[in-house]
CSV table of C-alpha atoms in Angstrom, one decimal:
chain,number,residue,atom,x,y,z
P,1,MET,CA,23.9,0.6,18.4
P,2,VAL,CA,22.5,0.7,15.0
P,3,SER,CA,20.8,-2.7,13.9
P,4,VAL,CA,20.8,-3.5,10.0
P,5,LEU,CA,17.3,-4.4,10.1
P,6,ASP,CA,16.7,-0.3,10.7
P,7,SER,CA,17.3,0.2,7.2
P,8,VAL,CA,13.8,-1.6,6.5
P,9,TRP,CA,11.3,0.0,8.8
P,10,GLU,CA,11.3,2.7,6.3
P,11,HIS,CA,10.4,0.5,3.1
P,12,LEU,CA,7.7,-2.3,5.2
P,13,ILE,CA,4.1,-1.2,5.9
P,14,VAL,CA,2.1,-3.5,8.0
P,15,ALA,CA,-1.5,-3.6,7.6
P,16,LEU,CA,-4.2,-3.0,10.7
P,17,ASP,CA,-6.8,-5.5,8.2
P,18,VAL,CA,-8.5,-6.0,11.7
P,19,PRO,CA,-12.3,-4.7,12.8
P,20,SER,CA,-11.4,-3.1,16.6
P,21,TRP,CA,-9.8,-0.6,18.5
P,22,ASP,CA,-8.4,-3.6,20.6
P,23,GLN,CA,-7.2,-5.6,18.0
P,24,ALA,CA,-5.4,-2.8,16.4
P,25,LEU,CA,-3.8,-1.5,19.4
P,26,GLU,CA,-2.6,-5.1,20.0
P,27,LEU,CA,-0.8,-5.1,17.3
P,28,LEU,CA,1.0,-2.0,18.0
P,29,ARG,CA,2.1,-3.5,21.2
P,30,LEU,CA,3.1,-6.3,20.0
P,31,LEU,CA,5.4,-4.9,16.8
P,32,PRO,CA,6.9,-1.8,18.3
P,33,GLN,CA,9.7,-1.5,15.5
P,34,VAL,CA,7.1,-1.2,12.9
P,35,ARG,CA,6.8,2.7,11.9
P,36,TRP,CA,4.3,2.5,8.9
P,37,TRP,CA,0.9,1.1,9.7
P,38,LYS,CA,-1.8,0.5,6.6
P,39,VAL,CA,-5.2,1.5,8.0
P,40,GLY,CA,-7.8,0.2,5.4
P,41,LEU,CA,-11.5,0.3,5.0
P,42,GLU,CA,-12.6,-2.2,7.7
P,43,LEU,CA,-10.7,-0.8,10.7
P,44,TYR,CA,-11.8,3.0,9.6
P,45,LEU,CA,-15.4,1.8,9.8
P,46,GLY,CA,-15.1,-0.1,12.7
P,47,ALA,CA,-13.2,2.3,15.2
P,48,GLY,CA,-13.9,5.2,13.3
P,49,SER,CA,-11.4,8.0,12.3
P,50,GLU,CA,-10.2,8.5,15.6
P,51,ILE,CA,-7.9,5.5,15.0
P,52,VAL,CA,-5.9,7.7,12.8
P,53,ALA,CA,-5.1,10.2,15.7
P,54,VAL,CA,-4.3,7.3,17.9
P,55,VAL,CA,-1.9,5.8,15.9
P,56,ARG,CA,0.0,9.3,15.1
P,57,GLY,CA,-0.2,9.6,18.6
P,58,GLN,CA,2.3,6.8,18.9
P,59,GLY,CA,5.1,8.2,16.9
P,60,LYS,CA,3.6,6.3,13.8
P,61,ARG,CA,3.2,7.1,10.2
P,62,ILE,CA,0.0,5.9,8.1
P,63,PHE,CA,-1.0,4.9,5.1
P,64,LEU,CA,-4.6,5.3,5.0
P,65,ASP,CA,-5.8,3.1,2.2
P,66,LEU,CA,-9.6,3.7,1.3
P,67,LYS,CA,-9.4,3.6,-2.4
P,68,LEU,CA,-11.4,6.6,-3.4
P,69,HIS,CA,-13.5,6.6,-6.4
P,70,ASP,CA,-16.0,8.9,-7.2
P,71,ILE,CA,-16.8,12.0,-9.4
P,72,PRO,CA,-14.1,14.6,-9.3
P,73,ASN,CA,-16.2,17.2,-6.6
P,74,THR,CA,-16.7,14.1,-4.5
P,75,VAL,CA,-13.4,12.6,-4.5
P,76,ALA,CA,-11.8,16.2,-3.9
P,77,ALA,CA,-13.8,16.6,-1.0
P,78,ALA,CA,-13.2,13.7,0.6
P,79,THR,CA,-9.6,13.6,0.1
P,80,GLY,CA,-9.7,17.2,1.4
P,81,ILE,CA,-10.7,16.2,4.7
P,82,LEU,CA,-8.7,12.8,5.0
P,83,ALA,CA,-5.2,15.0,4.2
P,84,ARG,CA,-5.8,17.3,7.0
P,85,GLN,CA,-6.4,14.3,9.4
P,86,GLY,CA,-2.7,13.7,9.2
P,87,VAL,CA,-2.2,11.1,7.0
P,88,ASP,CA,1.2,10.4,5.2
P,89,LEU,CA,0.1,8.3,2.3
P,90,LEU,CA,-4.0,8.0,1.0
P,91,THR,CA,-5.2,6.1,-1.9
P,92,VAL,CA,-7.5,6.9,-4.6
P,93,HIS,CA,-8.8,4.4,-7.7
P,94,ALA,CA,-6.2,5.4,-10.9
P,95,SER,CA,-9.4,4.3,-13.2
P,96,GLY,CA,-11.6,7.0,-11.6
P,97,GLY,CA,-10.1,9.0,-14.5
P,98,LEU,CA,-7.7,12.2,-15.2
P,99,ALA,CA,-10.0,14.5,-14.1
P,100,MET,CA,-10.9,13.0,-10.8
P,101,LEU,CA,-7.3,12.7,-10.5
P,102,ARG,CA,-6.6,16.1,-10.8
P,103,ALA,CA,-8.9,17.0,-8.1
P,104,ALA,CA,-8.0,14.6,-5.9
P,105,GLN,CA,-4.4,15.8,-6.2
P,106,GLN,CA,-5.5,19.3,-5.7
P,107,ALA,CA,-7.1,18.8,-2.6
P,108,THR,CA,-3.5,17.9,-0.8
P,109,GLN,CA,-2.5,21.3,-1.4
P,110,GLY,CA,-1.3,22.3,2.1
P,111,THR,CA,-1.0,19.5,3.7
P,112,THR,CA,1.7,16.7,3.9
P,113,CYS,CA,-0.5,14.0,2.7
P,114,ARG,CA,0.7,12.3,-0.7
P,115,LEU,CA,-1.6,10.5,-2.7
P,116,LEU,CA,-1.3,6.9,-4.4
P,117,GLY,CA,-3.3,6.1,-7.3
P,118,VAL,CA,-4.3,2.4,-7.2
P,119,THR,CA,-4.3,0.2,-10.9
P,120,LEU,CA,-4.8,-3.1,-10.5
P,121,LEU,CA,-6.0,-5.3,-7.4
P,122,THR,CA,-3.5,-7.9,-6.7
P,123,SER,CA,-6.8,-9.9,-6.2
P,124,LEU,CA,-7.2,-9.8,-10.3
P,125,THR,CA,-5.7,-11.8,-12.6
P,126,ALA,CA,-5.5,-11.1,-16.8
P,127,PRO,CA,-8.6,-13.3,-17.3
P,128,ASP,CA,-10.7,-11.4,-14.7
P,129,LEU,CA,-9.3,-8.0,-16.3
P,130,GLN,CA,-10.1,-9.0,-20.2
P,131,ASN,CA,-13.1,-11.3,-19.5
P,132,HIS,CA,-15.3,-9.6,-16.4
P,133,LEU,CA,-14.0,-5.6,-16.5
P,134,HIS,CA,-13.4,-6.4,-20.5
P,135,VAL,CA,-10.2,-4.6,-20.4
P,136,PRO,CA,-8.5,-5.5,-23.3
P,137,LEU,CA,-5.2,-5.2,-22.5
P,138,ASP,CA,-2.5,-7.5,-20.2
P,139,PRO,CA,-2.2,-6.8,-16.5
P,140,LEU,CA,1.5,-5.0,-17.5
P,141,ASP,CA,0.1,-3.1,-20.5
P,142,TYR,CA,-3.0,-1.6,-18.0
P,143,VAL,CA,-1.1,-0.9,-15.1
P,144,GLN,CA,1.7,1.1,-16.8
P,145,HIS,CA,-1.6,2.9,-18.6
P,146,LEU,CA,-2.5,3.8,-15.2
P,147,ALA,CA,0.7,4.8,-13.8
P,148,GLN,CA,1.1,7.2,-16.5
P,149,THR,CA,-2.2,8.8,-16.1
P,150,CYS,CA,-1.4,9.2,-12.3
P,151,GLN,CA,2.1,11.0,-13.3
P,152,THR,CA,0.1,13.2,-15.7
P,153,ALA,CA,-2.4,14.0,-13.0
P,154,GLY,CA,0.2,15.2,-10.5
P,155,ILE,CA,-0.5,11.9,-8.1
P,156,PRO,CA,3.4,11.1,-6.7
P,157,GLY,CA,3.0,7.7,-6.6
P,158,VAL,CA,1.0,4.4,-7.7
P,159,VAL,CA,0.1,0.9,-6.0
P,160,CYS,CA,0.7,-1.8,-7.9
P,161,SER,CA,1.4,-5.6,-7.7
P,162,PRO,CA,5.3,-6.6,-7.8
P,163,TRP,CA,4.5,-8.1,-11.1
P,164,GLU,CA,4.2,-4.6,-13.0
P,165,ALA,CA,6.7,-2.6,-10.4
P,166,ALA,CA,9.5,-2.9,-12.7
P,167,ARG,CA,7.5,-1.8,-16.0
P,168,VAL,CA,6.2,1.2,-13.9
P,169,ARG,CA,9.7,2.2,-13.1
P,170,GLN,CA,11.0,1.9,-16.1
P,171,SER,CA,8.2,4.2,-17.7
P,172,CYS,CA,7.2,6.6,-15.1
P,173,GLY,CA,11.2,7.1,-14.0
P,174,PRO,CA,12.4,7.5,-10.6
P,175,ASP,CA,10.5,9.8,-8.5
P,176,LEU,CA,7.5,8.0,-8.7
P,177,LEU,CA,6.5,6.2,-5.5
P,178,ILE,CA,5.4,2.7,-6.3
P,179,VAL,CA,4.0,0.7,-3.2
P,180,THR,CA,2.9,-3.3,-3.8
P,181,PRO,CA,1.2,-5.2,-2.0
P,182,GLY,CA,0.6,-8.6,-2.5
P,183,ILE,CA,4.2,-9.6,-0.7
P,184,ARG,CA,4.4,-13.3,0.3
P,185,LEU,CA,7.0,-15.7,1.3
P,186,GLN,CA,5.2,-18.4,-0.1
P,187,PRO,CA,2.5,-18.3,-3.0
P,188,GLY,CA,-1.0,-19.1,-2.5
P,189,GLY,CA,-3.2,-19.8,0.5
P,190,ASP,CA,-5.3,-16.9,0.0
P,191,ASP,CA,-7.3,-14.2,-2.5
P,192,GLN,CA,-3.9,-12.5,-3.4
P,193,ALA,CA,-3.4,-13.4,-6.9
P,194,ARG,CA,-0.1,-11.6,-8.2
P,195,THR,CA,2.9,-12.2,-5.5
P,196,CYS,CA,6.2,-11.8,-5.0
P,197,THR,CA,8.5,-12.1,-1.8
P,198,PRO,CA,9.9,-8.9,-0.5
P,199,ALA,CA,13.2,-9.1,-1.7
P,200,GLN,CA,11.8,-9.8,-5.2
P,201,ALA,CA,9.4,-6.3,-5.1
P,202,ARG,CA,12.5,-4.9,-4.1
P,203,GLN,CA,14.2,-5.4,-7.3
P,204,GLN,CA,11.7,-4.9,-9.2
P,205,GLY,CA,11.7,-1.2,-7.8
P,206,ALA,CA,9.1,-0.9,-5.0
P,207,ASP,CA,9.8,1.8,-2.5
P,208,TRP,CA,7.5,0.3,-0.1
P,209,ILE,CA,5.9,-3.1,0.4
P,210,VAL,CA,2.7,-4.0,2.3
P,211,VAL,CA,2.1,-7.2,4.3
P,212,GLY,CA,-1.0,-7.5,6.1
P,213,ARG,CA,-2.3,-11.3,7.2
P,214,PRO,CA,0.8,-13.2,6.9
P,215,ILE,CA,2.3,-11.1,10.0
P,216,THR,CA,-0.8,-9.9,12.0
P,217,ARG,CA,-2.6,-13.2,11.7
P,218,ALA,CA,0.7,-15.5,12.3
P,219,PRO,CA,0.9,-17.5,15.4
P,220,ASP,CA,4.2,-15.1,16.0
P,221,PRO,CA,3.8,-11.7,14.4
P,222,GLN,CA,7.3,-10.8,16.0
P,223,ALA,CA,8.9,-13.7,14.2
P,224,ALA,CA,6.9,-13.1,10.8
P,225,LEU,CA,7.4,-9.6,10.6
P,226,LEU,CA,11.3,-10.1,11.0
P,227,ALA,CA,11.2,-13.1,8.3
P,228,TYR,CA,9.7,-10.5,5.7
P,229,ALA,CA,12.3,-7.7,6.9
P,230,HIS,CA,15.2,-10.0,6.4
P,231,ASN,CA,13.9,-11.2,3.4
P,232,TRP,CA,13.7,-7.5,2.0
P,233,LEU,CA,17.4,-7.5,2.8
P,234,GLY,CA,18.1,-10.5,0.6
P,235,ASP,CA,19.0,-12.6,3.7
P,236,PRO,CA,18.8,-16.4,2.3
P,237,CYS,CA,18.4,-17.9,5.5
P,238,CYS,CA,14.8,-15.9,6.4
């Protein structure tokens, strides 16, 4: 029997933001219905690149979130290596510039890996952008600019907060993939600043949402996962 939640699992990425094999494998065991897992810098360094093969071996899809950012030649070389490890999505920093983005995209040719350009980290606010990074734009304009740069480079998708997703969708069209971290049922409580609920992210045009600690560090990860899944569907009871 097909569950109403089956459609959610293609849009919900759970972040394996843990440092060890044992913790990662325990989360896979606790949340068997999750199809998409994010492997970030912490786990990739803590467990080694072999973690990708292990997660894929369980029939899962992998969002490898390493946020590559260097000169074009270095990023292209790293992208080629990672894309051939069998990851489905891989991040590079959109602020690395058009030449870097083009080089990275070229390095994915012949693989099934899709690149995502990371625009503005969800921990940053408008004052951070203007006062500390000295970017004289508000987050909406800055993220739109970076998303359009990614599109010019042939990058198939971007990572942005839900606050900018609607602007990106409007300016870049229906084909650009939009992945939104900073997903919370309740605001506040951690280092994520620009947050929305799953349902709000979906309404703003997100293709995928990424949720980590609110699920993986919950007293009952399975219950937390279901709460986020129901919220994506707009269920007012969850």
